[in-house]
Amino acid sequence: MSESADTPVSGERRTEAVGLVLSAISGLRQTVPAVLAMIFVLRDQGHWLLAAVPLALVLLGVSVFVAWLQWHRLTYRVGAEDIRVESGVLSRAARSVPYERIQDVSLEQGLLARMAGLVEVRFETGAGGKDELKLAYLKEAEGERLREVVRERKDGAAVEAGEAEAGAGELAPEVLFAMAPRRLVTFGLFEFSLAVVAVVAGAVQQFDFLLPFDPWDFDEWQERLAGPGSWLAGLGRTAQIVGGIIAAGSLLLLGFATGLVRTVLRDWGFTLERTAKGFRRRRGLLTRTDVVMPAHRVQALAFRTGIVRRRFGWHGLKFVSLAQDAGASSHDVAPFARWHELEPIARAAGFAMPTEDLDWHRAALRYRIDSALLAGVITGGIALAVLVALSATDAASPLFALIPLGIALPLAAWQWFLWRFERHTLDDAQVYARHGWLAPRTDVASRVKLHSAEIAQGPIARRRGYATLHLGLAGGKLAIEGMPLARARELRAAILHSITAQDFSRIN
């Protein structure tokens, strides 16, 4: 591990033996369902705890032994052209990933890994799933060394030398965006979530046999609350309303607390820097991630906001790139920022911010009219089906069939608002598309880095003369819906001209 990045070729290596404990703990998590299943099977028998404890110990021993075998049989080699990993206990599997296929190298640290000074190194190929390669666990210095080796071998010695002559390699990191604890707490208040309620409900449903009564029996709840809750019923309607308000307030408080905790755990210490190697983002309290995104691989910008946060001037920015960020095709670079704070980030990535003075175009009005009519037809069909069902059973008044029809008017109004607020435009270098009304989002893509431009028309669109333009990105897709056919063809021709005029082998 003392080798420098200038001599990347190395012999076979193993991950750190200390990581055996972390791997065993990770494997033990997978045995928890088996233990719970054993408890479920033996719950009606006596001394089931005496059987569960030895089972847990046996599973722990098996987990440790399997982790040791996997560690002993896993080796990696940093070669001149690729990284080779060999693994397998009963049968050996060797995988070689060329440097040119590696889109990014990210370092991830869980809480225990941080305490031990270890990192999990992820080599992202842009394909996702099982095609990703990772090494768990290595020393922090070794993880940093591997990241530097991959970047140097991928970029090439000539490019690296040219950057060194220009002084790029000597540039000090520039902090583009950071979130202090006060900003993080404010962000957490906007991340309202009732996920903990769903988790508790799911746990109760799965392990209701451990409870002394059936939690889903409403009558039993009434009986149990009859004594403690009788005093509330005696206080009258006003007290009951106050009790309902307190219960609703408690639920809201729980949602805010859950969102705050999730945000702090995920984004604690959020820092985005511009370095000579690209954009470096670090975040996380318990699990710390360190990702470097080369600037030339950023294909598009995604500006996002929410229904409430937009009223307070808060916005978010993501990079759409070839690499992946925890399974997603976009990287959070400024999840909670003011609009003026996003401009330096976009400029550093080589993008211009969307402004109101651009030549914005709306979707075809007939597209919105057709969408509203289609919504009316669907709701009318639902109303007719409800009317027939109620007439056949006489279970309720046929007037209930008017409820689906009442939804048609808001849907038609929604299409009108979308026609007013959704827009698109094109300049010499970028494509802009705005979507949504209550929680608007704006996508900005580089014309040069788009992979394709496709016009799609359904049966109604062909007769009515509008189309959807699909723009291909390696990290996702960008669609502009309902534009006039002539406009779609004009944009496609301009974008294809930009794509074919650029030699992608020279993009850096």
Short mmCIF file of N, CA and C in Angstrom, two decimals, residues 45-133:
data_model
loop_
_atom_site.label_atom_id
_atom_site.label_comp_id
_atom_site.label_asym_id
_atom_site.label_seq_id
_atom_site.Cartn_x
_atom_site.Cartn_y
_atom_site.Cartn_z
N GLN A 45 -45.12 -22.99 21.67
CA GLN A 45 -44.53 -24.07 22.43
C GLN A 45 -43.75 -23.49 23.62
N GLY A 46 -43.59 -24.28 24.62
CA GLY A 46 -42.86 -23.82 25.79
C GLY A 46 -41.36 -23.76 25.53
N HIS A 47 -40.68 -22.88 26.25
CA HIS A 47 -39.23 -22.73 26.18
C HIS A 47 -38.75 -22.40 24.77
N TRP A 48 -39.54 -21.61 24.04
CA TRP A 48 -39.10 -21.26 22.68
C TRP A 48 -37.88 -20.36 22.71
N LEU A 49 -37.71 -19.59 23.80
CA LEU A 49 -36.54 -18.72 23.89
C LEU A 49 -35.26 -19.54 24.00
N LEU A 50 -35.33 -20.69 24.68
CA LEU A 50 -34.15 -21.55 24.82
C LEU A 50 -33.71 -22.11 23.47
N ALA A 51 -34.67 -22.28 22.56
CA ALA A 51 -34.31 -22.77 21.22
C ALA A 51 -33.83 -21.63 20.33
N ALA A 52 -34.34 -20.42 20.54
CA ALA A 52 -33.97 -19.29 19.68
C ALA A 52 -32.56 -18.82 19.95
N VAL A 53 -32.13 -18.82 21.22
CA VAL A 53 -30.79 -18.32 21.55
C VAL A 53 -29.69 -19.18 20.92
N PRO A 54 -29.71 -20.52 21.07
CA PRO A 54 -28.69 -21.32 20.38
C PRO A 54 -28.73 -21.15 18.86
N LEU A 55 -29.93 -21.00 18.31
CA LEU A 55 -30.03 -20.79 16.87
C LEU A 55 -29.34 -19.50 16.47
N ALA A 56 -29.54 -18.45 17.25
CA ALA A 56 -28.90 -17.17 16.94
C ALA A 56 -27.37 -17.31 17.03
N LEU A 57 -26.88 -18.03 18.04
CA LEU A 57 -25.43 -18.22 18.17
C LEU A 57 -24.86 -19.02 17.00
N VAL A 58 -25.59 -20.05 16.59
CA VAL A 58 -25.13 -20.84 15.44
C VAL A 58 -25.07 -19.99 14.18
N LEU A 59 -26.13 -19.20 13.96
CA LEU A 59 -26.14 -18.34 12.78
C LEU A 59 -25.02 -17.31 12.83
N LEU A 60 -24.72 -16.79 14.02
CA LEU A 60 -23.61 -15.84 14.16
C LEU A 60 -22.29 -16.51 13.80
N GLY A 61 -22.08 -17.73 14.29
CA GLY A 61 -20.85 -18.44 13.94
C GLY A 61 -20.74 -18.72 12.46
N VAL A 62 -21.85 -19.13 11.85
CA VAL A 62 -21.84 -19.37 10.40
C VAL A 62 -21.54 -18.09 9.65
N SER A 63 -22.11 -16.98 10.10
CA SER A 63 -21.88 -15.70 9.43
C SER A 63 -20.42 -15.31 9.49
N VAL A 64 -19.79 -15.46 10.64
CA VAL A 64 -18.37 -15.13 10.79
C VAL A 64 -17.52 -16.04 9.91
N PHE A 65 -17.83 -17.33 9.90
CA PHE A 65 -17.04 -18.28 9.11
C PHE A 65 -17.17 -17.97 7.61
N VAL A 66 -18.38 -17.70 7.14
CA VAL A 66 -18.58 -17.38 5.73
C VAL A 66 -17.85 -16.08 5.37
N ALA A 67 -17.90 -15.10 6.26
CA ALA A 67 -17.20 -13.84 6.00
C ALA A 67 -15.70 -14.07 5.90
N TRP A 68 -15.15 -14.94 6.74
CA TRP A 68 -13.71 -15.23 6.67
C TRP A 68 -13.36 -15.94 5.37
N LEU A 69 -14.19 -16.91 4.95
CA LEU A 69 -13.92 -17.59 3.69
C LEU A 69 -13.96 -16.62 2.51
N GLN A 70 -14.96 -15.75 2.48
CA GLN A 70 -15.07 -14.79 1.39
C GLN A 70 -13.89 -13.83 1.37
N TRP A 71 -13.46 -13.40 2.56
CA TRP A 71 -12.29 -12.51 2.61
C TRP A 71 -11.03 -13.22 2.15
N HIS A 72 -10.85 -14.45 2.60
CA HIS A 72 -9.64 -15.20 2.26
C HIS A 72 -9.56 -15.49 0.76
N ARG A 73 -10.70 -15.67 0.11
CA ARG A 73 -10.73 -16.03 -1.31
C ARG A 73 -10.89 -14.83 -2.23
N LEU A 74 -10.97 -13.62 -1.69
CA LEU A 74 -11.12 -12.44 -2.53
C LEU A 74 -9.80 -11.70 -2.63
N THR A 75 -9.34 -11.50 -3.84
CA THR A 75 -8.12 -10.74 -4.10
C THR A 75 -8.38 -9.76 -5.23
N TYR A 76 -7.61 -8.68 -5.24
CA TYR A 76 -7.72 -7.71 -6.34
C TYR A 76 -6.33 -7.30 -6.80
N ARG A 77 -6.26 -6.91 -8.04
CA ARG A 77 -4.99 -6.52 -8.65
C ARG A 77 -5.20 -5.25 -9.47
N VAL A 78 -4.38 -4.25 -9.21
CA VAL A 78 -4.42 -2.99 -9.94
C VAL A 78 -3.40 -3.08 -11.06
N GLY A 79 -3.89 -3.28 -12.29
CA GLY A 79 -3.01 -3.44 -13.44
C GLY A 79 -2.80 -2.17 -14.22
N ALA A 80 -2.08 -2.28 -15.32
CA ALA A 80 -1.80 -1.12 -16.16
C ALA A 80 -3.01 -0.72 -16.99
N GLU A 81 -3.89 -1.69 -17.30
CA GLU A 81 -5.04 -1.39 -18.16
C GLU A 81 -6.39 -1.60 -17.46
N ASP A 82 -6.39 -2.33 -16.34
CA ASP A 82 -7.67 -2.64 -15.72
C ASP A 82 -7.48 -2.97 -14.25
N ILE A 83 -8.59 -3.17 -13.57
CA ILE A 83 -8.61 -3.66 -12.20
C ILE A 83 -9.24 -5.03 -12.23
N ARG A 84 -8.57 -6.00 -11.64
CA ARG A 84 -9.02 -7.39 -11.69
C ARG A 84 -9.35 -7.86 -10.29
N VAL A 85 -10.55 -8.44 -10.13
CA VAL A 85 -11.00 -8.94 -8.84
C VAL A 85 -11.35 -10.41 -9.00
N GLU A 86 -10.80 -11.25 -8.12
CA GLU A 86 -11.10 -12.68 -8.11
C GLU A 86 -11.77 -13.02 -6.78
N SER A 87 -12.87 -13.74 -6.87
CA SER A 87 -13.63 -14.07 -5.67
C SER A 87 -14.26 -15.43 -5.85
N GLY A 88 -14.89 -15.92 -4.77
CA GLY A 88 -15.59 -17.20 -4.84
C GLY A 88 -15.00 -18.21 -3.88
N VAL A 89 -15.86 -18.93 -3.19
CA VAL A 89 -15.41 -19.94 -2.23
C VAL A 89 -15.36 -21.32 -2.89
N LEU A 90 -16.46 -21.81 -3.40
CA LEU A 90 -16.49 -23.11 -4.05
C LEU A 90 -16.03 -23.02 -5.50
N SER A 91 -16.46 -21.98 -6.19
CA SER A 91 -16.04 -21.78 -7.57
C SER A 91 -15.47 -20.38 -7.70
N ARG A 92 -14.36 -20.26 -8.42
CA ARG A 92 -13.68 -18.98 -8.56
C ARG A 92 -14.27 -18.20 -9.72
N ALA A 93 -14.42 -16.90 -9.51
CA ALA A 93 -14.89 -15.98 -10.55
C ALA A 93 -13.91 -14.82 -10.62
N ALA A 94 -13.47 -14.51 -11.82
CA ALA A 94 -12.53 -13.41 -12.03
C ALA A 94 -13.20 -12.36 -12.91
N ARG A 95 -13.13 -11.13 -12.47
CA ARG A 95 -13.73 -10.03 -13.23
C ARG A 95 -12.69 -8.95 -13.46
N SER A 96 -12.59 -8.52 -14.69
CA SER A 96 -11.64 -7.48 -15.07
C SER A 96 -12.41 -6.30 -15.64
N VAL A 97 -12.21 -5.12 -15.07
CA VAL A 97 -12.89 -3.91 -15.52
C VAL A 97 -11.85 -2.94 -16.05
N PRO A 98 -11.85 -2.65 -17.35
CA PRO A 98 -10.89 -1.67 -17.90
C PRO A 98 -11.13 -0.29 -17.32
N TYR A 99 -10.08 0.49 -17.22
CA TYR A 99 -10.20 1.84 -16.67
C TYR A 99 -11.14 2.69 -17.49
N GLU A 100 -11.16 2.47 -18.80
CA GLU A 100 -11.99 3.31 -19.66
C GLU A 100 -13.48 3.08 -19.42
N ARG A 101 -13.86 1.95 -18.81
CA ARG A 101 -15.27 1.69 -18.51
C ARG A 101 -15.69 2.23 -17.15
N ILE A 102 -14.76 2.58 -16.31
CA ILE A 102 -15.07 3.07 -14.98
C ILE A 102 -15.44 4.55 -15.09
N GLN A 103 -16.69 4.86 -14.76
CA GLN A 103 -17.14 6.24 -14.83
C GLN A 103 -16.73 7.05 -13.61
N ASP A 104 -16.70 6.42 -12.47
CA ASP A 104 -16.36 7.14 -11.26
C ASP A 104 -15.97 6.15 -10.18
N VAL A 105 -15.27 6.66 -9.18
CA VAL A 105 -14.88 5.87 -8.01
C VAL A 105 -15.36 6.65 -6.78
N SER A 106 -16.24 6.05 -5.99
CA SER A 106 -16.76 6.70 -4.80
C SER A 106 -16.36 5.91 -3.57
N LEU A 107 -16.19 6.63 -2.48
CA LEU A 107 -15.82 6.04 -1.20
C LEU A 107 -16.99 6.19 -0.23
N GLU A 108 -17.31 5.12 0.45
CA GLU A 108 -18.44 5.14 1.39
C GLU A 108 -18.01 4.55 2.72
N GLN A 109 -18.42 5.21 3.81
CA GLN A 109 -18.06 4.77 5.15
C GLN A 109 -19.30 4.71 6.03
N GLY A 110 -19.59 3.54 6.54
CA GLY A 110 -20.60 3.44 7.57
C GLY A 110 -20.02 3.86 8.91
N LEU A 111 -20.85 3.86 9.93
CA LEU A 111 -20.39 4.33 11.24
C LEU A 111 -19.24 3.47 11.77
N LEU A 112 -19.40 2.15 11.73
CA LEU A 112 -18.35 1.26 12.23
C LEU A 112 -17.10 1.35 11.37
N ALA A 113 -17.29 1.48 10.04
CA ALA A 113 -16.14 1.62 9.15
C ALA A 113 -15.36 2.90 9.44
N ARG A 114 -16.05 3.99 9.74
CA ARG A 114 -15.36 5.24 10.06
C ARG A 114 -14.57 5.10 11.35
N MET A 115 -15.13 4.39 12.33
CA MET A 115 -14.41 4.20 13.58
C MET A 115 -13.15 3.37 13.37
N ALA A 116 -13.19 2.45 12.40
CA ALA A 116 -12.03 1.60 12.12
C ALA A 116 -11.11 2.19 11.07
N GLY A 117 -11.46 3.35 10.50
CA GLY A 117 -10.61 3.97 9.49
C GLY A 117 -10.66 3.23 8.16
N LEU A 118 -11.80 2.61 7.83
CA LEU A 118 -11.93 1.83 6.60
C LEU A 118 -12.96 2.48 5.68
N VAL A 119 -12.88 2.15 4.40
CA VAL A 119 -13.83 2.66 3.41
C VAL A 119 -14.24 1.51 2.49
N GLU A 120 -15.42 1.65 1.92
CA GLU A 120 -15.87 0.75 0.86
C GLU A 120 -15.70 1.49 -0.47
N VAL A 121 -14.91 0.92 -1.35
CA VAL A 121 -14.60 1.56 -2.63
C VAL A 121 -15.54 1.00 -3.69
N ARG A 122 -16.27 1.89 -4.36
CA ARG A 122 -17.21 1.50 -5.40
C ARG A 122 -16.73 2.02 -6.75
N PHE A 123 -16.55 1.10 -7.69
CA PHE A 123 -16.17 1.46 -9.05
C PHE A 123 -17.44 1.47 -9.90
N GLU A 124 -17.88 2.65 -10.28
CA GLU A 124 -19.15 2.80 -10.99
C GLU A 124 -18.91 2.75 -12.49
N THR A 125 -19.56 1.82 -13.16
CA THR A 125 -19.43 1.67 -14.61
C THR A 125 -20.56 2.33 -15.37
N GLY A 126 -21.56 2.86 -14.66
CA GLY A 126 -22.69 3.50 -15.33
C GLY A 126 -23.78 2.54 -15.73
N ALA A 127 -23.57 1.23 -15.51
CA ALA A 127 -24.57 0.24 -15.91
C ALA A 127 -25.53 -0.09 -14.77
N GLY A 128 -25.09 0.09 -13.53
CA GLY A 128 -25.97 -0.18 -12.39
C GLY A 128 -26.08 -1.66 -12.10
N GLY A 129 -26.76 -1.96 -10.99
CA GLY A 129 -27.03 -3.35 -10.64
C GLY A 129 -25.77 -4.13 -10.34
N LYS A 130 -25.73 -5.38 -10.82
CA LYS A 130 -24.62 -6.26 -10.54
C LYS A 130 -23.36 -5.91 -11.33
N ASP A 131 -23.49 -5.01 -12.31
CA ASP A 131 -22.32 -4.64 -13.09
C ASP A 131 -21.37 -3.73 -12.31
N GLU A 132 -21.82 -3.20 -11.17
CA GLU A 132 -20.96 -2.35 -10.37
C GLU A 132 -19.98 -3.23 -9.60
N LEU A 133 -18.79 -2.67 -9.34
CA LEU A 133 -17.72 -3.40 -8.66
C LEU A 133 -17.39 -2.66 -7.37
#
